[in-house]
PDB file of C-alpha atoms in Angstrom:
ATOM      1  CA  MET R  48      55.210 125.142 164.220  1.00  0.00           C
ATOM      2  CA  LYS R  49      55.689 128.151 161.854  1.00  0.00           C
ATOM      3  CA  MET R  50      57.588 127.059 158.051  1.00  0.00           C
ATOM      4  CA  GLU R  51      60.350 129.231 157.136  1.00  0.00           C
ATOM      5  CA  ARG R  52      61.702 129.279 153.641  1.00  0.00           C
ATOM      6  CA  MET R  53      64.765 131.528 152.578  1.00  0.00           C
ATOM      7  CA  GLY R  54      63.895 133.642 156.119  1.00  0.00           C
ATOM      8  CA  LYS R  55      60.191 134.299 155.523  1.00  0.00           C
ATOM      9  CA  THR R  56      57.549 132.618 157.352  1.00  0.00           C
ATOM     10  CA  GLU R  57      54.089 131.814 156.101  1.00  0.00           C
ATOM     11  CA  GLU R  58      52.929 134.768 158.067  1.00  0.00           C
ATOM     12  CA  ASP R  59      55.157 137.202 156.227  1.00  0.00           C
ATOM     13  CA  ASP R  60      53.803 135.841 153.076  1.00  0.00           C
ATOM     14  CA  LYS R  61      50.336 136.550 154.083  1.00  0.00           C
ATOM     15  CA  GLU R  62      51.220 139.911 155.440  1.00  0.00           C
ATOM     16  CA  GLU R  63      52.599 140.474 151.889  1.00  0.00           C
ATOM     17  CA  GLU R  64      49.507 139.515 150.102  1.00  0.00           C
ATOM     18  CA  GLU R  65      47.317 141.804 152.397  1.00  0.00           C
ATOM     19  CA  GLU R  66      49.617 144.805 151.730  1.00  0.00           C
ATOM     20  CA  GLU R  67      49.075 144.083 147.813  1.00  0.00           C
ATOM     21  CA  GLU R  68      45.557 143.741 148.233  1.00  0.00           C
ATOM     22  CA  GLU R  69      45.340 146.978 150.072  1.00  0.00           C
ATOM     23  CA  TYR R  70      48.235 148.891 148.479  1.00  0.00           C
ATOM     24  CA  GLY R  71      48.602 147.214 144.757  1.00  0.00           C
ATOM     25  CA  PRO R  72      51.348 145.198 143.601  1.00  0.00           C
ATOM     26  CA  GLY R  73      54.759 146.687 143.846  1.00  0.00           C
ATOM     27  CA  CYS R  74      54.488 148.183 147.050  1.00  0.00           C
ATOM     28  CA  LEU R  75      57.736 148.021 149.040  1.00  0.00           C
ATOM     29  CA  ASP R  76      58.631 147.415 152.705  1.00  0.00           C
ATOM     30  CA  PHE R  77      61.398 148.659 154.559  1.00  0.00           C
ATOM     31  CA  ALA R  78      62.189 148.386 158.039  1.00  0.00           C
ATOM     32  CA  THR R  79      62.498 151.406 160.373  1.00  0.00           C
ATOM     33  CA  ASP R  80      63.809 151.907 164.133  1.00  0.00           C
ATOM     34  CA  GLY R  81      59.757 151.859 164.645  1.00  0.00           C
ATOM     35  CA  GLY R  82      58.893 148.952 162.840  1.00  0.00           C
ATOM     36  CA  GLU R  83      58.167 149.091 158.883  1.00  0.00           C
ATOM     37  CA  GLU R  84      57.316 151.675 156.791  1.00  0.00           C
ATOM     38  CA  LEU R  85      55.652 151.238 153.490  1.00  0.00           C
ATOM     39  CA  PHE R  86      56.545 152.882 150.390  1.00  0.00           C
ATOM     40  CA  VAL R  87      53.409 152.829 147.894  1.00  0.00           C
ATOM     41  CA  PRO R  88      54.428 153.867 144.476  1.00  0.00           C
ATOM     42  CA  PRO R  89      51.543 155.258 142.351  1.00  0.00           C
ATOM     43  CA  LEU R  90      49.394 153.690 139.955  1.00  0.00           C
ATOM     44  CA  ASN R  91      50.995 152.986 136.403  1.00  0.00           C
ATOM     45  CA  PHE R  92      54.413 154.099 138.027  1.00  0.00           C
ATOM     46  CA  ALA R  93      57.332 153.328 135.590  1.00  0.00           C
ATOM     47  CA  VAL R  94      60.636 154.469 134.678  1.00  0.00           C
ATOM     48  CA  VAL R  95      61.089 156.309 131.642  1.00  0.00           C
ATOM     49  CA  ASP R  96      64.760 157.067 131.515  1.00  0.00           C
ATOM     50  CA  HIS R  97      67.673 157.733 134.245  1.00  0.00           C
ATOM     51  CA  GLY R  98      65.774 160.351 136.793  1.00  0.00           C
ATOM     52  CA  VAL R  99      62.553 160.418 134.390  1.00  0.00           C
ATOM     53  CA  TYR R 100      59.427 158.719 135.946  1.00  0.00           C
ATOM     54  CA  ARG R 101      56.187 158.495 134.866  1.00  0.00           C
ATOM     55  CA  SER R 102      52.666 157.436 136.850  1.00  0.00           C
ATOM     56  CA  GLY R 103      49.216 158.029 137.592  1.00  0.00           C
ATOM     57  CA  PHE R 104      48.150 160.844 139.607  1.00  0.00           C
ATOM     58  CA  PRO R 105      49.644 160.238 143.316  1.00  0.00           C
ATOM     59  CA  ASP R 106      47.788 160.478 146.586  1.00  0.00           C
ATOM     60  CA  VAL R 107      49.020 160.799 150.312  1.00  0.00           C
ATOM     61  CA  ALA R 108      49.732 156.975 150.744  1.00  0.00           C
ATOM     62  CA  ASN R 109      52.279 157.502 147.844  1.00  0.00           C
ATOM     63  CA  PHE R 110      54.328 160.490 149.436  1.00  0.00           C
ATOM     64  CA  SER R 111      56.922 158.285 151.026  1.00  0.00           C
ATOM     65  CA  PHE R 112      57.715 156.536 147.732  1.00  0.00           C
ATOM     66  CA  LEU R 113      57.992 159.775 146.218  1.00  0.00           C
ATOM     67  CA  GLU R 114      60.625 161.200 148.680  1.00  0.00           C
ATOM     68  CA  THR R 115      62.835 158.423 147.484  1.00  0.00           C
ATOM     69  CA  LEU R 116      62.934 159.661 144.179  1.00  0.00           C
ATOM     70  CA  LYS R 117      64.346 162.900 144.895  1.00  0.00           C
ATOM     71  CA  LEU R 118      62.293 164.789 142.593  1.00  0.00           C
ATOM     72  CA  SER R 119      63.056 168.043 141.173  1.00  0.00           C
ATOM     73  CA  SER R 120      59.667 168.821 139.060  1.00  0.00           C
ATOM     74  CA  ILE R 121      56.422 166.925 138.230  1.00  0.00           C
ATOM     75  CA  ILE R 122      54.780 167.890 135.108  1.00  0.00           C
ATOM     76  CA  CYS R 123      50.983 167.443 135.765  1.00  0.00           C
ATOM     77  CA  LEU R 124      48.711 166.621 132.591  1.00  0.00           C
ATOM     78  CA  CYS R 125      45.172 166.807 134.513  1.00  0.00           C
ATOM     79  CA  PRO R 126      42.831 169.713 134.137  1.00  0.00           C
ATOM     80  CA  GLU R 127      41.336 169.656 137.591  1.00  0.00           C
ATOM     81  CA  PRO R 128      43.052 171.974 140.315  1.00  0.00           C
ATOM     82  CA  TYR R 129      46.122 170.498 142.019  1.00  0.00           C
ATOM     83  CA  PRO R 130      45.170 168.950 145.213  1.00  0.00           C
ATOM     84  CA  GLU R 131      46.145 170.894 148.516  1.00  0.00           C
ATOM     85  CA  ALA R 132      47.842 168.049 150.478  1.00  0.00           C
ATOM     86  CA  ASN R 133      49.763 167.476 147.157  1.00  0.00           C
ATOM     87  CA  ALA R 134      50.895 170.911 146.503  1.00  0.00           C
ATOM     88  CA  GLU R 135      52.083 171.194 150.278  1.00  0.00           C
ATOM     89  CA  PHE R 136      54.062 168.000 149.901  1.00  0.00           C
ATOM     90  CA  LEU R 137      55.686 169.703 146.177  1.00  0.00           C
ATOM     91  CA  ARG R 138      56.126 172.977 148.283  1.00  0.00           C
ATOM     92  CA  SER R 139      57.752 171.292 151.651  1.00  0.00           C
ATOM     93  CA  HIS R 140      60.253 169.456 149.282  1.00  0.00           C
ATOM     94  CA  GLY R 141      61.334 172.339 146.616  1.00  0.00           C
ATOM     95  CA  ILE R 142      59.214 170.241 143.775  1.00  0.00           C
ATOM     96  CA  ARG R 143      58.221 172.436 141.172  1.00  0.00           C
ATOM     97  CA  LEU R 144      55.105 171.737 139.241  1.00  0.00           C
ATOM     98  CA  PHE R 145      54.296 172.308 135.842  1.00  0.00           C
ATOM     99  CA  GLN R 146      50.262 171.655 134.797  1.00  0.00           C
ATOM    100  CA  PHE R 147      48.833 171.373 131.691  1.00  0.00           C
ATOM    101  CA  GLY R 148      45.172 170.492 131.722  1.00  0.00           C
ATOM    102  CA  ILE R 149      44.438 167.832 129.054  1.00  0.00           C
ATOM    103  CA  GLU R 150      40.807 166.428 129.346  1.00  0.00           C
ATOM    104  CA  GLY R 151      41.149 162.533 129.721  1.00  0.00           C
ATOM    105  CA  TYR R 152      40.438 160.358 127.313  1.00  0.00           C
ATOM    106  CA  LYS R 153      39.479 156.681 127.268  1.00  0.00           C
ATOM    107  CA  GLU R 154      38.421 156.242 123.521  1.00  0.00           C
ATOM    108  CA  PRO R 155      41.345 155.184 121.585  1.00  0.00           C
ATOM    109  CA  PHE R 156      42.536 157.707 118.292  1.00  0.00           C
ATOM    110  CA  VAL R 157      41.278 160.937 120.413  1.00  0.00           C
ATOM    111  CA  ASN R 158      42.930 163.998 119.434  1.00  0.00           C
ATOM    112  CA  ILE R 159      45.119 165.150 122.315  1.00  0.00           C
ATOM    113  CA  PRO R 160      46.867 168.738 121.650  1.00  0.00           C
ATOM    114  CA  GLU R 161      49.872 168.753 120.286  1.00  0.00           C
ATOM    115  CA  ASP R 162      50.758 172.060 121.536  1.00  0.00           C
ATOM    116  CA  THR R 163      50.142 171.388 125.014  1.00  0.00           C
ATOM    117  CA  ILE R 164      52.442 168.220 124.606  1.00  0.00           C
ATOM    118  CA  ARG R 165      54.988 170.359 123.220  1.00  0.00           C
ATOM    119  CA  GLU R 166      54.885 172.634 125.922  1.00  0.00           C
ATOM    120  CA  ALA R 167      55.175 169.749 128.568  1.00  0.00           C
ATOM    121  CA  LEU R 168      57.985 168.108 126.622  1.00  0.00           C
ATOM    122  CA  LYS R 169      59.787 171.521 126.654  1.00  0.00           C
ATOM    123  CA  VAL R 170      59.827 171.246 130.035  1.00  0.00           C
ATOM    124  CA  VAL R 171      61.131 167.463 130.373  1.00  0.00           C
ATOM    125  CA  LEU R 172      63.785 168.776 127.499  1.00  0.00           C
ATOM    126  CA  VAL R 173      65.301 171.695 129.243  1.00  0.00           C
ATOM    127  CA  PHE R 174      65.886 169.537 132.558  1.00  0.00           C
ATOM    128  CA  ASP R 175      67.445 166.678 130.470  1.00  0.00           C
ATOM    129  CA  GLU R 176      69.516 169.412 129.166  1.00  0.00           C
ATOM    130  CA  TYR R 177      70.456 170.885 132.001  1.00  0.00           C
ATOM    131  CA  GLN R 178      71.368 167.410 134.071  1.00  0.00           C
ATOM    132  CA  ARG R 179      73.590 166.319 130.932  1.00  0.00           C
ATOM    133  CA  PHE R 180      75.485 169.391 130.435  1.00  0.00           C
ATOM    134  CA  ALA R 181      75.396 171.631 133.451  1.00  0.00           C
ATOM    135  CA  ALA R 182      74.709 169.516 136.712  1.00  0.00           C
ATOM    136  CA  ALA R 183      78.135 167.649 137.023  1.00  0.00           C
ATOM    137  CA  LYS R 184      80.466 170.242 135.340  1.00  0.00           C
ATOM    138  CA  ALA R 185      83.288 171.237 137.406  1.00  0.00           C
ATOM    139  CA  ARG R 186      83.919 175.186 137.756  1.00  0.00           C
ATOM    140  CA  SER R 187      87.163 176.707 137.742  1.00  0.00           C
ATOM    141  CA  PHE R 188      87.566 180.144 139.099  1.00  0.00           C
TER     142      PHE R 188
END
């Protein structure tokens, strides 16, 4: 006999645990006509501000989740060439890529190139400026 708690069975709990083991905590399940679709955020995903997010480098398993964000731009701080699968995802969704190659450092107190960070922040600030003052403006002709 299945034990139900608030509409969830023990089988549901076990399935959630298995998904978290495979995809990490915070993965989202949404029912679709064909079953379930799993929305997996990239590692270290967080909301910075309204419409601004941060995360580790996404992979194919994160694309469905990223689609839900309706992104217009991505800033990549990795120096490696951007993977073709990711570039194709961006092209197919009209997302602009701004890449600023900064070497990854695990050591504390390492000097990160300030000029590169400034350039990356300009992209974010231009977007924020547009969103605040131009995006929702009514135009009279």
